[in-house]
Coordinates of C-alpha atoms in Angstrom, one line a residue:
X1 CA -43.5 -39.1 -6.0
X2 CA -39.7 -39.8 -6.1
X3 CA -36.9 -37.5 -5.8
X4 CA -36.5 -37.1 -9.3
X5 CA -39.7 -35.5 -9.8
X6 CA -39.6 -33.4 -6.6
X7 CA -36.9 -32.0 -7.9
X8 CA -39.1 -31.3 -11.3
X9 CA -41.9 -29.9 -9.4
X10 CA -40.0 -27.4 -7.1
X11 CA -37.9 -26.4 -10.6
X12 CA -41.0 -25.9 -13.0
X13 CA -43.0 -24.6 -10.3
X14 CA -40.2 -22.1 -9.4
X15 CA -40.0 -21.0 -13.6
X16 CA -43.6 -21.0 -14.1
X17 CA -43.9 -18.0 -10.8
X18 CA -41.3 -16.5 -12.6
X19 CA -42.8 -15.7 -15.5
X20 CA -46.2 -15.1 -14.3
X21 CA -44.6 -12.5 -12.6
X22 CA -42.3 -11.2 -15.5
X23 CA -45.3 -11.1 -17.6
X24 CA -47.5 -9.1 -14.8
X25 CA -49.7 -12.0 -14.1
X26 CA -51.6 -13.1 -11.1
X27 CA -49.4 -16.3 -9.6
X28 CA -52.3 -19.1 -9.0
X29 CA -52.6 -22.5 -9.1
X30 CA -54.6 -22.6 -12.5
X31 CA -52.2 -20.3 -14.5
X32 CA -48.9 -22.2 -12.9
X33 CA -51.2 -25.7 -14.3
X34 CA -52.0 -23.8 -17.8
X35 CA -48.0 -23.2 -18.3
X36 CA -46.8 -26.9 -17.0
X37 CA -49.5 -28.0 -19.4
X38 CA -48.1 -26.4 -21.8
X39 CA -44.5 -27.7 -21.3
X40 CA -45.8 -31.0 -21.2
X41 CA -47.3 -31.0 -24.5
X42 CA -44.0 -29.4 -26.3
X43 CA -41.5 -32.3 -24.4
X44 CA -41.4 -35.8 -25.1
X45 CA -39.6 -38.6 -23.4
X46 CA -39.0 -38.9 -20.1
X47 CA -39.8 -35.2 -19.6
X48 CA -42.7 -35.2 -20.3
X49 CA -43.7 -38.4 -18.4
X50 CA -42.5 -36.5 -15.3
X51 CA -44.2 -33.0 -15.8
X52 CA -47.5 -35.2 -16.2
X53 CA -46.5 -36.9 -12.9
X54 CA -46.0 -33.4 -11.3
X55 CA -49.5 -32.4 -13.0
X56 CA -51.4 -34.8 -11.3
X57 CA -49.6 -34.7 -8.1
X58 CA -51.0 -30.9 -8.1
X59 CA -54.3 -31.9 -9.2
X60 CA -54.4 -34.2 -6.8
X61 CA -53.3 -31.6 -3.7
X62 CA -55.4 -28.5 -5.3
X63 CA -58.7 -27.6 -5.5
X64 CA -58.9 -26.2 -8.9

C-alpha cells in the first residue's frame, strides 16, 4: 500500500466513524466496509481504484 492510499484509508476510514456515529450507529468493521463499498460503487477513476485497494487491504487485516 503506498502513501497515496494510506492517506485514503485513514481519510474514508475517519468519514465513515463519523457518520456511523452521526447516524447513531454501532462503529464496526462491517458497517465502516458496507459504507466504503458504497463509495466505491458511486466513484470512478482513479478513486475508485484506490477505495478498492483500501477494501482489500481491510479484508485482508480483518476478520469479518
Amino acid at each position: 500500500m503506498n502513501t497515496v492510499q494510506k492517506e485514503i484509508l485513514v481519510t474514508e476510514t475517519g468519514e465513515a466513524v463519523i457518520q456511523l456515529l452521526q447516524n447513531d450507529r454501532r462503529v464496526t468493521i462491517g458497517n465502516i466496509v458496507d459504507l466504503l463499498e458504497g463509495k466505491r460503487h458511486a466513484a470512478s477513476g482513479e478513486r475508485a481504484e484506490h477505495l478498492r485497494a483500501v477494501l482489500v487491504f481491510i479484508r485482508k487485516k480483518a476478520v469479518l
